[in-house]
PDB file of C-alpha atoms in Angstrom:
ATOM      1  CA  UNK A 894      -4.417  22.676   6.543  1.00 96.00           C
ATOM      2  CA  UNK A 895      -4.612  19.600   8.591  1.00 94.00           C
ATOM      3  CA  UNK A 896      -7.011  19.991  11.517  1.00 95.00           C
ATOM      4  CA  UNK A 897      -6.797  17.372  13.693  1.00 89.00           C
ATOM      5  CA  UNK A 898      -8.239  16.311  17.286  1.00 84.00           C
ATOM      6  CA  UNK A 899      -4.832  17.833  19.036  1.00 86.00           C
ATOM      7  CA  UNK A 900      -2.985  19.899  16.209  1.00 91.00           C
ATOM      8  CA  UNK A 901      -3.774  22.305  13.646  1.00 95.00           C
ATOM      9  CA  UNK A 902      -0.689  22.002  10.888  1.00 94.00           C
ATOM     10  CA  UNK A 903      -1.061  24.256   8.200  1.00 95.00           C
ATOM     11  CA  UNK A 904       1.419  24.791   4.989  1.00 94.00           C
ATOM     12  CA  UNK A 905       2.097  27.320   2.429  1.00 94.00           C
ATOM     13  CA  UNK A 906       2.613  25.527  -1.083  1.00 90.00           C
ATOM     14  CA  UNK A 907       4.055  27.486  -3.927  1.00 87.00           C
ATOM     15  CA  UNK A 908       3.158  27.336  -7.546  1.00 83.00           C
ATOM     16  CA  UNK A 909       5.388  24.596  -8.246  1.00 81.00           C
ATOM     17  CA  UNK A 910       3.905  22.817  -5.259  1.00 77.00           C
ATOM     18  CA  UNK A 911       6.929  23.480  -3.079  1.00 82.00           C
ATOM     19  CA  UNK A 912       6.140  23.478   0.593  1.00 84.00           C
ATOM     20  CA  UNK A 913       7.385  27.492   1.470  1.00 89.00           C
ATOM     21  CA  UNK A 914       6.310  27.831   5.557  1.00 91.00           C
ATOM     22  CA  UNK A 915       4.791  25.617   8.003  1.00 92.00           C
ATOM     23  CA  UNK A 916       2.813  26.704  11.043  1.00 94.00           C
ATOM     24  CA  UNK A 917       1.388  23.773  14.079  1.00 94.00           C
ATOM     25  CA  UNK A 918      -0.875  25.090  16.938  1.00 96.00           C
ATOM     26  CA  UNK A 919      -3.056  23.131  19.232  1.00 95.00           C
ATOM     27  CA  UNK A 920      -6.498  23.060  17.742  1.00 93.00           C
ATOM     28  CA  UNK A 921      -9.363  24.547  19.179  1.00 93.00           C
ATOM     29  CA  UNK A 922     -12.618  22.695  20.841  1.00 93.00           C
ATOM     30  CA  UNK A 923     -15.846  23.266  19.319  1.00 95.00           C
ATOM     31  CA  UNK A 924     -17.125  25.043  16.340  1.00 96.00           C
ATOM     32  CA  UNK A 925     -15.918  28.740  16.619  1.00 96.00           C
ATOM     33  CA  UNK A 926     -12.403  27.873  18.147  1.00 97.00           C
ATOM     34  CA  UNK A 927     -11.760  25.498  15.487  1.00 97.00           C
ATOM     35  CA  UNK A 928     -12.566  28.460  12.881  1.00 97.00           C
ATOM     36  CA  UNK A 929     -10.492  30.510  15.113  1.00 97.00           C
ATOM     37  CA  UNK A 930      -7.540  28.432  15.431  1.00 97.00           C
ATOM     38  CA  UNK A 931      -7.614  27.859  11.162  1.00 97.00           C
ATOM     39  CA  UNK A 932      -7.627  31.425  10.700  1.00 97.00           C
ATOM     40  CA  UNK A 933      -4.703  31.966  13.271  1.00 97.00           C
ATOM     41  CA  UNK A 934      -2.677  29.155  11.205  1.00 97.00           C
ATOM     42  CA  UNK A 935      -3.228  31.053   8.025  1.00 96.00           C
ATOM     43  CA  UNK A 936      -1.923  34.732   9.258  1.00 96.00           C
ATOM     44  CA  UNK A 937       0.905  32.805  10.667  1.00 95.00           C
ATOM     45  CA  UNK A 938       1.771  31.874   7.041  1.00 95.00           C
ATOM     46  CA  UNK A 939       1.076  34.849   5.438  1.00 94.00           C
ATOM     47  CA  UNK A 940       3.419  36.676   8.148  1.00 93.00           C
ATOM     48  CA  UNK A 941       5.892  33.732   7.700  1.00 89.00           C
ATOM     49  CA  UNK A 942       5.717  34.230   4.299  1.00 90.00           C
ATOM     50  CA  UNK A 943       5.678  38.227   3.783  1.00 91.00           C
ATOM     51  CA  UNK A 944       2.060  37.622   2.119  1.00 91.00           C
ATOM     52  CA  UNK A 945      -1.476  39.454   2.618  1.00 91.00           C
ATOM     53  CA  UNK A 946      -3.688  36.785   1.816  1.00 91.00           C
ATOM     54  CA  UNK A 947      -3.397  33.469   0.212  1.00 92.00           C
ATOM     55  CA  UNK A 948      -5.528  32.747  -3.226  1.00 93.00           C
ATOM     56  CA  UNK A 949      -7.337  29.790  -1.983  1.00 94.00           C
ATOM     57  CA  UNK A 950      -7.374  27.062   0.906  1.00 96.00           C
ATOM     58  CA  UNK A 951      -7.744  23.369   1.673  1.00 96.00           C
ATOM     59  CA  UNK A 952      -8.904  21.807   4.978  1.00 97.00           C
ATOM     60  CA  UNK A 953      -8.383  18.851   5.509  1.00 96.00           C
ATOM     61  CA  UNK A 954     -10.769  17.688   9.170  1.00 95.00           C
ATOM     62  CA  UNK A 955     -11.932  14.400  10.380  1.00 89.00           C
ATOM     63  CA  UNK A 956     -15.853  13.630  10.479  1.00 86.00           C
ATOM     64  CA  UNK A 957     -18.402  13.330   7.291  1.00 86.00           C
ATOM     65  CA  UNK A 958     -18.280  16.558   5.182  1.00 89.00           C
ATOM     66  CA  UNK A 959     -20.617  17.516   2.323  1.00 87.00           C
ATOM     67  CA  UNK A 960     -20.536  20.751   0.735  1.00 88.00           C
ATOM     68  CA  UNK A 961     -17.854  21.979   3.223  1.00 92.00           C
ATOM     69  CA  UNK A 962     -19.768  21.489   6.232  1.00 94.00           C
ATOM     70  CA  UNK A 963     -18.286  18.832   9.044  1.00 94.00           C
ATOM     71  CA  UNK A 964     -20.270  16.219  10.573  1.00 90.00           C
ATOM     72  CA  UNK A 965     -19.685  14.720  13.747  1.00 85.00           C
ATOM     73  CA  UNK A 966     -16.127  15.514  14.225  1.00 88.00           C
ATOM     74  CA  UNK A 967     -16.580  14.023  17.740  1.00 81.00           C
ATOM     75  CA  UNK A 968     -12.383  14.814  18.536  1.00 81.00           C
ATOM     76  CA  UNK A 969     -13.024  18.432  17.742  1.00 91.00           C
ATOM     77  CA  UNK A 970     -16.317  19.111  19.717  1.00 90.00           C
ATOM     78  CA  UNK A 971     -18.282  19.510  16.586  1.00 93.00           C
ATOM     79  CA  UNK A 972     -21.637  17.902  15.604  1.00 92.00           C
ATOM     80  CA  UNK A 973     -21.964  20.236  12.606  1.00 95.00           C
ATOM     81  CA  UNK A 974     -20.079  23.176  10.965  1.00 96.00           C
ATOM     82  CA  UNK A 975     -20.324  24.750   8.045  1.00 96.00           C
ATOM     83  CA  UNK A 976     -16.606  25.618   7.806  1.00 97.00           C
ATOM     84  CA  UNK A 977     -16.144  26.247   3.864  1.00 96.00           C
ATOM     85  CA  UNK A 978     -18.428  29.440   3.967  1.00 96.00           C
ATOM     86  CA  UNK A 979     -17.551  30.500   7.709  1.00 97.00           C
ATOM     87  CA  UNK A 980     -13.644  29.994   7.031  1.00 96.00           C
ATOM     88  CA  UNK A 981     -14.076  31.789   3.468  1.00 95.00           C
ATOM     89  CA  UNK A 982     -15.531  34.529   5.056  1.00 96.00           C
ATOM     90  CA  UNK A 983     -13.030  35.055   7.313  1.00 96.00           C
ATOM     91  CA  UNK A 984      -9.905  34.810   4.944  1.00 95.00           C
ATOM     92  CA  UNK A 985     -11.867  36.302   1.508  1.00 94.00           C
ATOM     93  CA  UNK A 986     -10.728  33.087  -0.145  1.00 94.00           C
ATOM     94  CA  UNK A 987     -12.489  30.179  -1.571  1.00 94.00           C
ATOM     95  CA  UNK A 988     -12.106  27.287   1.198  1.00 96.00           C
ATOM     96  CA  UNK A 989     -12.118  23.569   0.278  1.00 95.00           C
ATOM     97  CA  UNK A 990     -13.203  21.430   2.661  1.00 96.00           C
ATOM     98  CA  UNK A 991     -12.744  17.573   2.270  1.00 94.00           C
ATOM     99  CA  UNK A 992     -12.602  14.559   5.232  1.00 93.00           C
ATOM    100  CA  UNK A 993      -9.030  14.153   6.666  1.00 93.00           C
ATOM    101  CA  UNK A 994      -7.904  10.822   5.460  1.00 94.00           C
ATOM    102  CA  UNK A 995      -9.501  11.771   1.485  1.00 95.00           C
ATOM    103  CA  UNK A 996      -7.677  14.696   2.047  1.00 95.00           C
ATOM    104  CA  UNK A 997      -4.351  12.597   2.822  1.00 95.00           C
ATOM    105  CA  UNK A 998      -5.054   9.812   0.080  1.00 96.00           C
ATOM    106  CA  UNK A 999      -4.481  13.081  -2.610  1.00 94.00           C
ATOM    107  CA  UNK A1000      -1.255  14.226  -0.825  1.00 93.00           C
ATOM    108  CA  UNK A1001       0.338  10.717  -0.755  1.00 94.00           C
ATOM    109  CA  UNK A1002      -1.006   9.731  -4.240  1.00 93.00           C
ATOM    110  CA  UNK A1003       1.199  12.937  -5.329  1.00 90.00           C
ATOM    111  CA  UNK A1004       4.533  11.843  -3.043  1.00 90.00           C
ATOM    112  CA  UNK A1005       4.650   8.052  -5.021  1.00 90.00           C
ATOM    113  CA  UNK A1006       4.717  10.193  -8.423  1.00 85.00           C
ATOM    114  CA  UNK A1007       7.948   8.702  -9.677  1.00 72.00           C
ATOM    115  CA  UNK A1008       9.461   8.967 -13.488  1.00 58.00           C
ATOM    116  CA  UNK A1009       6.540   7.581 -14.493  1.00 71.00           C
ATOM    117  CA  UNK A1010       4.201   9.530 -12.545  1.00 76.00           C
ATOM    118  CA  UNK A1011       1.911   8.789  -9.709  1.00 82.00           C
ATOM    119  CA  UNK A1012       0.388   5.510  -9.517  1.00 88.00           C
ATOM    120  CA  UNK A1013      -3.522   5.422 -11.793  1.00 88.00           C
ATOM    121  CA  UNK A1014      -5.036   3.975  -8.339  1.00 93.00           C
ATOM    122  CA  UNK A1015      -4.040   4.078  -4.868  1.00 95.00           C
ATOM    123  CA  UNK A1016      -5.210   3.755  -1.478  1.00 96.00           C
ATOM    124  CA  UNK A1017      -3.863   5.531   1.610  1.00 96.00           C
ATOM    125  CA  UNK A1018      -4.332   3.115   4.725  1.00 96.00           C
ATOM    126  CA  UNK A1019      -4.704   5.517   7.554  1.00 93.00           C
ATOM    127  CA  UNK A1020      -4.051   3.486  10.919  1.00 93.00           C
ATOM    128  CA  UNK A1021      -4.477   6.212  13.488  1.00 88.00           C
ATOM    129  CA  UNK A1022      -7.016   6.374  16.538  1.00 84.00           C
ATOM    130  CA  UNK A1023      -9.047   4.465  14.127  1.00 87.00           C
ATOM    131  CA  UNK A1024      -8.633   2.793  11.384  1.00 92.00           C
ATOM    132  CA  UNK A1025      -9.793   4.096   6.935  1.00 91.00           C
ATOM    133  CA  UNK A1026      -8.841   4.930   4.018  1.00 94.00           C
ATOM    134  CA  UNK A1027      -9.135   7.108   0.832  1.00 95.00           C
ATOM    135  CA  UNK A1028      -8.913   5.940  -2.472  1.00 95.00           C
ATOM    136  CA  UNK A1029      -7.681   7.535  -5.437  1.00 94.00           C
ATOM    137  CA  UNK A1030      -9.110   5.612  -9.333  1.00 92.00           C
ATOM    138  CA  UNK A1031      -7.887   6.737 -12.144  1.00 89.00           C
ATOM    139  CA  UNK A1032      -6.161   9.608 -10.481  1.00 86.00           C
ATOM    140  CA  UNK A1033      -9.134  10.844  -8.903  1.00 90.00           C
ATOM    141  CA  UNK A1034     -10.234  10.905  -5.294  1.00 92.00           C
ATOM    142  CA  UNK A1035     -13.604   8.313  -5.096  1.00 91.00           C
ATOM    143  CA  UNK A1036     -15.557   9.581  -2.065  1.00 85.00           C
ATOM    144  CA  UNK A1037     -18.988   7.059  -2.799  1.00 82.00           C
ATOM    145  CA  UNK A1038     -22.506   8.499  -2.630  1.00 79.00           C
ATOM    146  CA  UNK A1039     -22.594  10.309   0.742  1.00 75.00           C
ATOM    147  CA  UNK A1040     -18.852  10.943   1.685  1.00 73.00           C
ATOM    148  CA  UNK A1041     -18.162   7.388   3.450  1.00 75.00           C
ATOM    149  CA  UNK A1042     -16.513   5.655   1.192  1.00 82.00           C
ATOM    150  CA  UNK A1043     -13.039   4.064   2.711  1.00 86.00           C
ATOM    151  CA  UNK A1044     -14.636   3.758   6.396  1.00 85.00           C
ATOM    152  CA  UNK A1045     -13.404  -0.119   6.039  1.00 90.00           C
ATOM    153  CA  UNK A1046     -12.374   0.502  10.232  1.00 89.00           C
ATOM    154  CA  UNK A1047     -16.018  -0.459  10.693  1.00 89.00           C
ATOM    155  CA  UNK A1048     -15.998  -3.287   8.873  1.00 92.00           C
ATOM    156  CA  UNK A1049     -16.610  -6.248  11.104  1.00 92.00           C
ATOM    157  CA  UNK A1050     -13.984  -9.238  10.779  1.00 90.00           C
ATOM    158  CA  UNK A1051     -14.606 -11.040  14.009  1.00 88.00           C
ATOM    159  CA  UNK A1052     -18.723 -11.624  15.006  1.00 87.00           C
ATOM    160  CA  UNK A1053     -16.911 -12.449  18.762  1.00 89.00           C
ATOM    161  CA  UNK A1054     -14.793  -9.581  18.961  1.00 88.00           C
ATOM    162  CA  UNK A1055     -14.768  -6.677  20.869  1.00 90.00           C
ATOM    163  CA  UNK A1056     -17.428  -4.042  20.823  1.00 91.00           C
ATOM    164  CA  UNK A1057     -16.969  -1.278  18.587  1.00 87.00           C
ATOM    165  CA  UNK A1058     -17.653   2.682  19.307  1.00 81.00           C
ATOM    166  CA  UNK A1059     -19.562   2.153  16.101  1.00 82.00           C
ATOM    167  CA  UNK A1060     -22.160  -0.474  17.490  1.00 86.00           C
ATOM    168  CA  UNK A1061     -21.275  -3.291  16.211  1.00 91.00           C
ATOM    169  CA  UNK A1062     -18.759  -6.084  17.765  1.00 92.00           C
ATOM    170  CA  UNK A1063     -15.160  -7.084  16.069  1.00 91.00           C
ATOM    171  CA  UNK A1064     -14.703  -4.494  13.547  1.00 92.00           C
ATOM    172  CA  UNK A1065     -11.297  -4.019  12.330  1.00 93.00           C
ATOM    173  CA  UNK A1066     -10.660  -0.481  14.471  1.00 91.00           C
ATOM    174  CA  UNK A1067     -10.739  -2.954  17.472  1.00 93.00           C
ATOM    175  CA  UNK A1068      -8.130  -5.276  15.897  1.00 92.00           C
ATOM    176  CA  UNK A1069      -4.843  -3.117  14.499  1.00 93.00           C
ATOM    177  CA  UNK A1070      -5.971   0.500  15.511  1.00 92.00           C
ATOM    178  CA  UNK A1071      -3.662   2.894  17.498  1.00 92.00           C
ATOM    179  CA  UNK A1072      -6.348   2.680  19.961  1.00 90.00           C
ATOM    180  CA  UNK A1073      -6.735  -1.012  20.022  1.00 94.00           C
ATOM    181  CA  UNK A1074      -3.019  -0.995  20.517  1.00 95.00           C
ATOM    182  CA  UNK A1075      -3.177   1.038  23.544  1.00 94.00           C
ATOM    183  CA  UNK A1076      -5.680  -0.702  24.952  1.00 93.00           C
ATOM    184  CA  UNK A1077      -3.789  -4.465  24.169  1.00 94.00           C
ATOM    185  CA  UNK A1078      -0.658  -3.147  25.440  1.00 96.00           C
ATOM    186  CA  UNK A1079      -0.554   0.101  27.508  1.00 94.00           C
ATOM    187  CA  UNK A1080       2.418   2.150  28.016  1.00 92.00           C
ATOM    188  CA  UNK A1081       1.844   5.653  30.010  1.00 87.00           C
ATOM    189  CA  UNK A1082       5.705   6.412  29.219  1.00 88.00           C
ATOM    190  CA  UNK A1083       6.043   6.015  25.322  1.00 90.00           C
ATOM    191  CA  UNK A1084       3.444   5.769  21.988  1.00 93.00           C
ATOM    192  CA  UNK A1085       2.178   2.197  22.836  1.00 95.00           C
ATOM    193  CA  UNK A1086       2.744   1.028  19.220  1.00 96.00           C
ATOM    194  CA  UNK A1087       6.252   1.324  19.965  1.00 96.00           C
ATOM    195  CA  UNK A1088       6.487  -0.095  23.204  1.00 97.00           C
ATOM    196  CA  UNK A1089       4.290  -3.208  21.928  1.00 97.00           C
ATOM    197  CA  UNK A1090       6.686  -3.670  19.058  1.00 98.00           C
ATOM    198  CA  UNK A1091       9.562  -3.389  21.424  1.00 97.00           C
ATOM    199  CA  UNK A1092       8.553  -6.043  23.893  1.00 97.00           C
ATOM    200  CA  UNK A1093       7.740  -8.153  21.022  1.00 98.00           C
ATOM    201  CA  UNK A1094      11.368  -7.829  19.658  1.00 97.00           C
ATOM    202  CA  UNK A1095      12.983  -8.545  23.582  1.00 97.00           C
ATOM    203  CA  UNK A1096      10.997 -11.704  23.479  1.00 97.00           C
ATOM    204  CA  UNK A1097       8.397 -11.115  25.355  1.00 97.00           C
ATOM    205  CA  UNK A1098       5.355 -14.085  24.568  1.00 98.00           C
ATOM    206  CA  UNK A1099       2.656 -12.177  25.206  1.00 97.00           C
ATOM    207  CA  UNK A1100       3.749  -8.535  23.213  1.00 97.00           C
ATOM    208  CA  UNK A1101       4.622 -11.085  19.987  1.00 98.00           C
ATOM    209  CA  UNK A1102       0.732 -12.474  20.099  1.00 97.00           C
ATOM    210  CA  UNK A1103      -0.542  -9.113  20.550  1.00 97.00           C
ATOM    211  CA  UNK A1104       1.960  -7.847  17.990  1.00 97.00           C
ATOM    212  CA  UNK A1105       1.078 -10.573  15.741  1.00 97.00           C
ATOM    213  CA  UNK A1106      -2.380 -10.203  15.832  1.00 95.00           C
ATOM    214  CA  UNK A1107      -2.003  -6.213  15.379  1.00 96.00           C
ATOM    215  CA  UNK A1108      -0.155  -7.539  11.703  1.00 97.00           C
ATOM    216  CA  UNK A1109      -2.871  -9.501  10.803  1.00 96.00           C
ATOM    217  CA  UNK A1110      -5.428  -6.735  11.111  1.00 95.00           C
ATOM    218  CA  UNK A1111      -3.553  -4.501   9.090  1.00 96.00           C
ATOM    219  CA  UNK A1112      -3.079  -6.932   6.847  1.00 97.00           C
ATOM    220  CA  UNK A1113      -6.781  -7.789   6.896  1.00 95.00           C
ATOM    221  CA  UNK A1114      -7.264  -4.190   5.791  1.00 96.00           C
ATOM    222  CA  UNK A1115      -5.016  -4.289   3.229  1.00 96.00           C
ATOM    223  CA  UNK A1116      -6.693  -7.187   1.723  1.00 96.00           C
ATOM    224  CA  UNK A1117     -10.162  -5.742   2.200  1.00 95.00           C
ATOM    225  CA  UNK A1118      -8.776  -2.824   0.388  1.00 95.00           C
ATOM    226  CA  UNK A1119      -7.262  -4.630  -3.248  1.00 94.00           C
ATOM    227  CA  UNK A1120     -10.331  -7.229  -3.033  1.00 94.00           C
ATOM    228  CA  UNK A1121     -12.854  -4.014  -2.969  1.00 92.00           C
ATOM    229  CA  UNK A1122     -10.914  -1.782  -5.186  1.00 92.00           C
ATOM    230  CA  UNK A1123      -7.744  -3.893  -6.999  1.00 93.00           C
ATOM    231  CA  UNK A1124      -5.635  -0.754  -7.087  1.00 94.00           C
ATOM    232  CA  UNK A1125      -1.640  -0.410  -7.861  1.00 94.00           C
ATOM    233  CA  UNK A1126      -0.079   0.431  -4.149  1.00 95.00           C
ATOM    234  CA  UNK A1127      -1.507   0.658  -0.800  1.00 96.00           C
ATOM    235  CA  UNK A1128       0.577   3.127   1.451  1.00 96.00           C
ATOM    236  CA  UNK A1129       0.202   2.889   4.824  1.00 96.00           C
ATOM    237  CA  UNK A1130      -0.286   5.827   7.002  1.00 93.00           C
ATOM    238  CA  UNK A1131      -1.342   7.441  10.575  1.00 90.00           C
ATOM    239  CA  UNK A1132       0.053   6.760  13.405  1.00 89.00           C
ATOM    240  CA  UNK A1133       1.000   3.425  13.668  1.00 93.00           C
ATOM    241  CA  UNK A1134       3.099   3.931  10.486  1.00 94.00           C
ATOM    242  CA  UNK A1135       5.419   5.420  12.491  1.00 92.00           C
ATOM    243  CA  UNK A1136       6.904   2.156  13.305  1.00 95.00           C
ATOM    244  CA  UNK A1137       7.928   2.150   9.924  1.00 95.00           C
ATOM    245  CA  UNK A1138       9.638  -0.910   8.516  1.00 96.00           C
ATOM    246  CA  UNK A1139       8.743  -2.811  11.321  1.00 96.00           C
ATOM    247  CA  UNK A1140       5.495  -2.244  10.611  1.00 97.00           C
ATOM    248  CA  UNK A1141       5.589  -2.861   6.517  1.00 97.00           C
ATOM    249  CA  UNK A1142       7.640  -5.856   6.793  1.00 98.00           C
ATOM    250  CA  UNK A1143       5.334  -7.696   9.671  1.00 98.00           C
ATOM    251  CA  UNK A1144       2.132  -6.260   7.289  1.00 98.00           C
ATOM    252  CA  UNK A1145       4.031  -8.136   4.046  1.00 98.00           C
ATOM    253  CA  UNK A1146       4.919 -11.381   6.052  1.00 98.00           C
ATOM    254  CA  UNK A1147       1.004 -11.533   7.277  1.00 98.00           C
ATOM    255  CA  UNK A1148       0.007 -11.052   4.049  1.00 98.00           C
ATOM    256  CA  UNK A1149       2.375 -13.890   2.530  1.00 98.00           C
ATOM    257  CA  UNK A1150       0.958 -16.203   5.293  1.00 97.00           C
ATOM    258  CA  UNK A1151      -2.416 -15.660   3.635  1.00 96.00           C
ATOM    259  CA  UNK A1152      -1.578 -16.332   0.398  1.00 97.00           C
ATOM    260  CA  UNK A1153       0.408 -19.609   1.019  1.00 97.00           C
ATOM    261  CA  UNK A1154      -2.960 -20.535   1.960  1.00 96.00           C
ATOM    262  CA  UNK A1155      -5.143 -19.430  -1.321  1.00 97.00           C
ATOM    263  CA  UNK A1156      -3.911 -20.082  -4.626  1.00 97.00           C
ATOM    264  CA  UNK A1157      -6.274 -16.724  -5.612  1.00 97.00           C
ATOM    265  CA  UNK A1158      -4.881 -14.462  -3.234  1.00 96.00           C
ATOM    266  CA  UNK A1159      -1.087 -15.753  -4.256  1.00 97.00           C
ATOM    267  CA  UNK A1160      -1.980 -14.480  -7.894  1.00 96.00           C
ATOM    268  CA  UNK A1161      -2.491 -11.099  -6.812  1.00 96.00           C
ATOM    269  CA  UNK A1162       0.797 -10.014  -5.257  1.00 96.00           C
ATOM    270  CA  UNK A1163      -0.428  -8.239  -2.151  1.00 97.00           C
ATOM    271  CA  UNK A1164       2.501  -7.961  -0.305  1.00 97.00           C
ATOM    272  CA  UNK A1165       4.638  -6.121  -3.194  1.00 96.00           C
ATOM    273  CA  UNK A1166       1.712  -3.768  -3.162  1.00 95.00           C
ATOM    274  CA  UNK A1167       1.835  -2.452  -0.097  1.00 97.00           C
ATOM    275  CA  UNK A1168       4.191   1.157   0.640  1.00 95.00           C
ATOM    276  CA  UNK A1169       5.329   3.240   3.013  1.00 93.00           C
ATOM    277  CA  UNK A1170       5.455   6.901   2.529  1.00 88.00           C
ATOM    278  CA  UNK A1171       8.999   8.774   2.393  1.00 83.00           C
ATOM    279  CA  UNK A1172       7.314  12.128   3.446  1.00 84.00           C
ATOM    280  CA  UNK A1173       3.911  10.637   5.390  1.00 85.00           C
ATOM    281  CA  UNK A1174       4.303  13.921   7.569  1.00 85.00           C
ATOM    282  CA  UNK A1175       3.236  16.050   4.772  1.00 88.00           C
ATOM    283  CA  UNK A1176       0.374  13.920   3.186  1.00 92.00           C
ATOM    284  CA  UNK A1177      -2.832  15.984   4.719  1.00 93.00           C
ATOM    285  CA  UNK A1178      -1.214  19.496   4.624  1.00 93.00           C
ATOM    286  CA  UNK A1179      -0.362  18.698   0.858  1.00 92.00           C
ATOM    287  CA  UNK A1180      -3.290  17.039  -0.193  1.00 93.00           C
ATOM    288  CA  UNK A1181      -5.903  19.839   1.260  1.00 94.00           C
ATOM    289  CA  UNK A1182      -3.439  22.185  -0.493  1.00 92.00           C
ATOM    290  CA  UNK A1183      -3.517  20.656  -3.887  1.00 91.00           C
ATOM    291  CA  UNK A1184      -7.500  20.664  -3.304  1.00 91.00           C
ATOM    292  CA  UNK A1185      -7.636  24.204  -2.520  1.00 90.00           C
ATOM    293  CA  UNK A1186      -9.652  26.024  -4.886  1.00 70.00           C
ATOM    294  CA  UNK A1187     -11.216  22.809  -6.291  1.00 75.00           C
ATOM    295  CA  UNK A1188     -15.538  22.772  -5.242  1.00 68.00           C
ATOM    296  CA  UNK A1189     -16.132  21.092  -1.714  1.00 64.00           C
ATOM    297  CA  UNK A1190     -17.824  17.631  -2.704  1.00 63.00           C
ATOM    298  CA  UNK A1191     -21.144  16.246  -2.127  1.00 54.00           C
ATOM    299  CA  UNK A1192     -19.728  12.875  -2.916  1.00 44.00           C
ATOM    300  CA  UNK A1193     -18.629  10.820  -5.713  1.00 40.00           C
TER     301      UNK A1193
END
């Protein structure tokens, strides 16, 4: 289950990790409609699916979590929940609870296995409202000491930038997120990512510069990422990704003006590093699924 701040998605894996139902509703405001609104999602598999129960379930929700409970998932109307127990008591199933984009970082890690099997490390560039990422070393999802690790949106790149929700001025979430975009270049009649991209391809001077420097931040994340944690791919996610290869080819062009300029970065091959998804729908539902079962984290 992917609980996000406007949709609930939920799937039914089977054992051979095949995706068997889907259900989407709108997700519920606050702490007991958002319990509400999972359990809802699960009956409509088991009905979907001719089951009673399901053995075990994954959550995948935005805000700090530790030991299943939620912290300040501010798009949900929740400041804390403990929604591993209250969730498990509700379904009679163990409930694994782990932060949305950590959640998604599993799923895609499992969607680049190709003949040779997933990638050792990986790191799933979310570029949604915001901007993180999970990271996956040595097949295994790295959370850090309290949860936070991957939070690089609040990493500040420009000291005279805008001002952050975080505090802090010129973080990267004001440079390249889908909010950031919306605010650069709004468009009430389509996602603004699209529209920007759009104007930028008619020829429209001011949509390229704001379309360039939306390239540049991801690209400044994607370089924050390898220098931090050198790992095989980078697939980029969220939002924004919808854009597709308009999106990973600007991101690899950025990242090839950087390196013309630094012998060191050149050496590292960024831009062949960076992915797109062929499924980037299903990376949250599958990668709370696959945890299902697994204990809800304190960290690491």
């Amino acid at each position: 289950m992917d609980i996000g701040g406007t949709t609930t998605a939920a799937a039914l894996l089977g054992d051979d990790g095949s995706l068997v139902a889907r259900v989407a509703l709108p997700s519920g405001h606050g702490p007991a409609a958002v319990v509400e609104v999972a359990v809802a999602a699960v009956a409509g598999l088991c009905a979907g699916a001719g089951l009673e129960a399901v053995p075990a379930v994954g959550v995948g929700v935005p805000g700090t979590v530790e030991h299943g409970r939620v912290h300040n998932a501010v798009n949900l109307g929740v400041a804390e929940l403990d929604l591993a127990s209250r969730l498990g008591e509700r379904l009679g199933a163990p409930v694994h609870v782990e932060n949305d984009v950590n959640a998604a970082a599993v799923g895609a890690h499992h969607l680049l296995a190709g003949s040779g099997g997933p990638p050792g490390s990986m790191a799933y560039l979310n570029i949604g409202t915001g901007v993180a990422c999970g990271v996956v070393l040595d097949g295994l999802l790295w959370r850090g000491a309290s949860g936070s690790a991957g939070e690089i949106g609040h990493v500040p790149v420009d000291p005279a930038g805008e001002r952050c929700p975080c505090g802090q001025r010129g973080c990267l979430e004001t440079l390249c997120s889908g909010a950031a975009i919306g605010r650069l270049w709004p468009a009430p009649d389509q996602p603004p990512p699209a529209a920007l991209f759009a104007a930028a391809a008619a020829g429209d001077p001011t949509a390229r510069s704001v379309r360039d420097r939306v390239l540049r931040g991801v690209a400044d994340a994607v370089r924050l990422v390898h220098l931090s944690f050198d790992v095989e791919v980078v697939a980029l996610g969220g939002g924004v990704s919808r854009l597709g290869v308009r999106l990973l080819t600007g991101v690899r062009a950025a990242l090839e003006t950087m390196a013309a300029a630094s012998p060191f970065l050149a050496s590292l091959g960024l831009p062949a590093r960076v992915t797109l998804l062929d499924r980037p729908q299903d990376a949250g539902v599958l990668g709370a699924a696959l945890l299902a079962g697994t204990p809800c984290p304190a960290g690491r």
